[in-house]
């Protein structure tokens, strides 16, 4: 297994085919600059947050501090990462009808004969 380095992670494009199958730029959630920054620095920030590599530069320290909420995001990459995390971790919307589709039985819907209106047809 190859050892992860900061340079290899910065050169690796970050993508998320599960949540963004057509890419960040085509999702409509991110601006052009945010999608570029997320693609470029996303793999590095993910590795830092997961603890796969240790921070080696002040920029890495800033990534970690903003990702964990210790400071406000300063760079476009930090803002894009927080926006990405907010989007993928948002609660799933439920249905007001529950987990099953509501089925309506047309025959049992109205059995009252008072609702029937007679229609007269002219034979002329």
PDB file of C-alpha atoms in Angstrom:
ATOM      1  CA  UNK A   1       0.000   0.000   0.000  1.00  0.00           C
ATOM      2  CA  UNK A   2       1.339   3.415  -0.870  1.00  0.00           C
ATOM      3  CA  UNK A   3       1.896   5.981   1.801  1.00  0.00           C
ATOM      4  CA  UNK A   4      -0.404   8.988   1.580  1.00  0.00           C
ATOM      5  CA  UNK A   5       1.365  12.298   1.245  1.00  0.00           C
ATOM      6  CA  UNK A   6       0.028  15.813   1.080  1.00  0.00           C
ATOM      7  CA  UNK A   7       1.244  16.225  -2.505  1.00  0.00           C
ATOM      8  CA  UNK A   8      -0.439  13.034  -3.710  1.00  0.00           C
ATOM      9  CA  UNK A   9      -3.728  14.060  -2.081  1.00  0.00           C
ATOM     10  CA  UNK A  10      -3.653  17.562  -3.564  1.00  0.00           C
ATOM     11  CA  UNK A  11      -3.034  16.066  -7.017  1.00  0.00           C
ATOM     12  CA  UNK A  12      -5.903  13.580  -6.597  1.00  0.00           C
ATOM     13  CA  UNK A  13      -9.308  14.820  -7.742  1.00  0.00           C
ATOM     14  CA  UNK A  14     -11.991  14.451  -5.104  1.00  0.00           C
ATOM     15  CA  UNK A  15     -15.404  13.217  -6.184  1.00  0.00           C
ATOM     16  CA  UNK A  16     -18.447  11.726  -4.502  1.00  0.00           C
ATOM     17  CA  UNK A  17     -20.337   9.509  -6.952  1.00  0.00           C
ATOM     18  CA  UNK A  18     -22.914   8.496  -4.333  1.00  0.00           C
ATOM     19  CA  UNK A  19     -24.143  11.991  -3.465  1.00  0.00           C
ATOM     20  CA  UNK A  20     -23.002  13.859  -6.581  1.00  0.00           C
ATOM     21  CA  UNK A  21     -22.991  11.354  -9.464  1.00  0.00           C
ATOM     22  CA  UNK A  22     -22.614  14.078 -12.121  1.00  0.00           C
ATOM     23  CA  UNK A  23     -19.955  16.027 -10.232  1.00  0.00           C
ATOM     24  CA  UNK A  24     -19.964  19.043  -7.978  1.00  0.00           C
ATOM     25  CA  UNK A  25     -20.074  21.576 -10.794  1.00  0.00           C
ATOM     26  CA  UNK A  26     -23.229  20.102 -12.341  1.00  0.00           C
ATOM     27  CA  UNK A  27     -25.138  19.722  -9.080  1.00  0.00           C
ATOM     28  CA  UNK A  28     -26.236  23.323  -8.666  1.00  0.00           C
ATOM     29  CA  UNK A  29     -25.198  23.254  -4.995  1.00  0.00           C
ATOM     30  CA  UNK A  30     -21.787  24.826  -5.512  1.00  0.00           C
ATOM     31  CA  UNK A  31     -20.427  27.787  -7.420  1.00  0.00           C
ATOM     32  CA  UNK A  32     -17.743  27.249 -10.036  1.00  0.00           C
ATOM     33  CA  UNK A  33     -14.966  28.283  -7.660  1.00  0.00           C
ATOM     34  CA  UNK A  34     -16.363  26.136  -4.841  1.00  0.00           C
ATOM     35  CA  UNK A  35     -16.595  23.060  -7.072  1.00  0.00           C
ATOM     36  CA  UNK A  36     -13.014  23.565  -8.288  1.00  0.00           C
ATOM     37  CA  UNK A  37     -11.711  23.998  -4.731  1.00  0.00           C
ATOM     38  CA  UNK A  38     -13.654  20.984  -3.492  1.00  0.00           C
ATOM     39  CA  UNK A  39     -12.355  18.828  -6.338  1.00  0.00           C
ATOM     40  CA  UNK A  40      -8.774  19.940  -5.699  1.00  0.00           C
ATOM     41  CA  UNK A  41      -8.605  19.986  -1.878  1.00  0.00           C
ATOM     42  CA  UNK A  42     -11.423  17.590  -0.931  1.00  0.00           C
ATOM     43  CA  UNK A  43      -9.228  14.478  -0.804  1.00  0.00           C
ATOM     44  CA  UNK A  44      -6.685  16.296   1.378  1.00  0.00           C
ATOM     45  CA  UNK A  45      -9.306  17.654   3.774  1.00  0.00           C
ATOM     46  CA  UNK A  46     -11.022  14.258   4.006  1.00  0.00           C
ATOM     47  CA  UNK A  47      -7.714  12.563   4.841  1.00  0.00           C
ATOM     48  CA  UNK A  48      -6.933  15.208   7.472  1.00  0.00           C
ATOM     49  CA  UNK A  49     -10.351  14.930   9.089  1.00  0.00           C
ATOM     50  CA  UNK A  50     -10.243  11.114   9.073  1.00  0.00           C
ATOM     51  CA  UNK A  51      -6.786  11.156  10.658  1.00  0.00           C
ATOM     52  CA  UNK A  52      -5.107   9.345   7.766  1.00  0.00           C
ATOM     53  CA  UNK A  53      -2.393  12.009   7.604  1.00  0.00           C
ATOM     54  CA  UNK A  54      -1.219  14.580  10.103  1.00  0.00           C
ATOM     55  CA  UNK A  55      -1.227  18.297   9.287  1.00  0.00           C
ATOM     56  CA  UNK A  56       2.130  19.487   8.002  1.00  0.00           C
ATOM     57  CA  UNK A  57       1.436  23.100   7.010  1.00  0.00           C
ATOM     58  CA  UNK A  58      -0.462  26.030   8.528  1.00  0.00           C
ATOM     59  CA  UNK A  59      -2.986  25.586   5.699  1.00  0.00           C
ATOM     60  CA  UNK A  60      -3.644  22.028   6.897  1.00  0.00           C
ATOM     61  CA  UNK A  61      -4.117  23.287  10.454  1.00  0.00           C
ATOM     62  CA  UNK A  62      -6.598  25.835   9.154  1.00  0.00           C
ATOM     63  CA  UNK A  63      -8.481  23.117   7.227  1.00  0.00           C
ATOM     64  CA  UNK A  64      -8.796  21.031  10.384  1.00  0.00           C
ATOM     65  CA  UNK A  65      -9.808  23.933  12.613  1.00  0.00           C
ATOM     66  CA  UNK A  66     -12.577  25.038  10.273  1.00  0.00           C
ATOM     67  CA  UNK A  67     -13.757  21.460   9.630  1.00  0.00           C
ATOM     68  CA  UNK A  68     -14.158  20.861  13.368  1.00  0.00           C
ATOM     69  CA  UNK A  69     -15.761  24.253  13.966  1.00  0.00           C
ATOM     70  CA  UNK A  70     -12.906  25.774  15.961  1.00  0.00           C
ATOM     71  CA  UNK A  71     -12.636  28.718  13.571  1.00  0.00           C
ATOM     72  CA  UNK A  72     -14.663  30.310  10.818  1.00  0.00           C
ATOM     73  CA  UNK A  73     -13.715  29.167   7.310  1.00  0.00           C
ATOM     74  CA  UNK A  74     -11.321  31.568   5.618  1.00  0.00           C
ATOM     75  CA  UNK A  75     -10.485  30.066   2.245  1.00  0.00           C
ATOM     76  CA  UNK A  76     -12.859  29.041  -0.507  1.00  0.00           C
ATOM     77  CA  UNK A  77     -11.842  25.390   0.007  1.00  0.00           C
ATOM     78  CA  UNK A  78     -12.808  25.530   3.700  1.00  0.00           C
ATOM     79  CA  UNK A  79     -16.153  27.135   2.875  1.00  0.00           C
ATOM     80  CA  UNK A  80     -16.819  24.573   0.150  1.00  0.00           C
ATOM     81  CA  UNK A  81     -15.936  21.678   2.496  1.00  0.00           C
ATOM     82  CA  UNK A  82     -18.350  22.897   5.173  1.00  0.00           C
ATOM     83  CA  UNK A  83     -21.063  23.419   2.568  1.00  0.00           C
ATOM     84  CA  UNK A  84     -20.420  19.904   1.217  1.00  0.00           C
ATOM     85  CA  UNK A  85     -20.657  18.392   4.706  1.00  0.00           C
ATOM     86  CA  UNK A  86     -23.887  20.269   5.378  1.00  0.00           C
ATOM     87  CA  UNK A  87     -25.399  19.003   2.107  1.00  0.00           C
ATOM     88  CA  UNK A  88     -24.496  15.333   2.500  1.00  0.00           C
ATOM     89  CA  UNK A  89     -25.444  15.178   6.180  1.00  0.00           C
ATOM     90  CA  UNK A  90     -28.809  16.926   5.948  1.00  0.00           C
ATOM     91  CA  UNK A  91     -31.767  14.958   7.250  1.00  0.00           C
ATOM     92  CA  UNK A  92     -33.743  13.000   4.714  1.00  0.00           C
ATOM     93  CA  UNK A  93     -37.219  14.288   4.102  1.00  0.00           C
ATOM     94  CA  UNK A  94     -39.956  11.861   5.052  1.00  0.00           C
ATOM     95  CA  UNK A  95     -43.375  11.458   3.626  1.00  0.00           C
ATOM     96  CA  UNK A  96     -46.417  12.679   5.482  1.00  0.00           C
ATOM     97  CA  UNK A  97     -48.100   9.429   4.483  1.00  0.00           C
ATOM     98  CA  UNK A  98     -45.528   7.138   6.089  1.00  0.00           C
ATOM     99  CA  UNK A  99     -43.359   4.665   4.303  1.00  0.00           C
ATOM    100  CA  UNK A 100     -46.075   3.099   2.142  1.00  0.00           C
ATOM    101  CA  UNK A 101     -48.049   4.573  -0.706  1.00  0.00           C
ATOM    102  CA  UNK A 102     -51.628   5.377   0.070  1.00  0.00           C
ATOM    103  CA  UNK A 103     -53.976   3.226  -1.963  1.00  0.00           C
ATOM    104  CA  UNK A 104     -57.533   4.226  -2.704  1.00  0.00           C
ATOM    105  CA  UNK A 105     -60.183   1.656  -3.547  1.00  0.00           C
ATOM    106  CA  UNK A 106     -62.494   3.331  -6.038  1.00  0.00           C
ATOM    107  CA  UNK A 107     -65.397   0.895  -5.480  1.00  0.00           C
ATOM    108  CA  UNK A 108     -65.504   1.416  -1.717  1.00  0.00           C
ATOM    109  CA  UNK A 109     -64.997   5.164  -1.907  1.00  0.00           C
ATOM    110  CA  UNK A 110     -68.647   6.137  -2.319  1.00  0.00           C
ATOM    111  CA  UNK A 111     -71.546   3.718  -1.739  1.00  0.00           C
ATOM    112  CA  UNK A 112     -74.201   6.300  -0.968  1.00  0.00           C
ATOM    113  CA  UNK A 113     -76.895   6.304  -3.667  1.00  0.00           C
ATOM    114  CA  UNK A 114     -77.902   9.905  -2.889  1.00  0.00           C
ATOM    115  CA  UNK A 115     -74.786  11.065  -4.686  1.00  0.00           C
ATOM    116  CA  UNK A 116     -75.962   9.618  -7.996  1.00  0.00           C
ATOM    117  CA  UNK A 117     -77.440  12.207 -10.343  1.00  0.00           C
ATOM    118  CA  UNK A 118     -79.799  10.854 -12.992  1.00  0.00           C
ATOM    119  CA  UNK A 119     -78.957  11.885 -16.521  1.00  0.00           C
ATOM    120  CA  UNK A 120     -81.798  12.247 -18.992  1.00  0.00           C
ATOM    121  CA  UNK A 121     -80.999  11.531 -22.603  1.00  0.00           C
ATOM    122  CA  UNK A 122     -83.097  12.934 -25.405  1.00  0.00           C
ATOM    123  CA  UNK A 123     -83.910  10.459 -28.137  1.00  0.00           C
ATOM    124  CA  UNK A 124     -84.757  13.203 -30.629  1.00  0.00           C
TER     125      UNK A 124
END
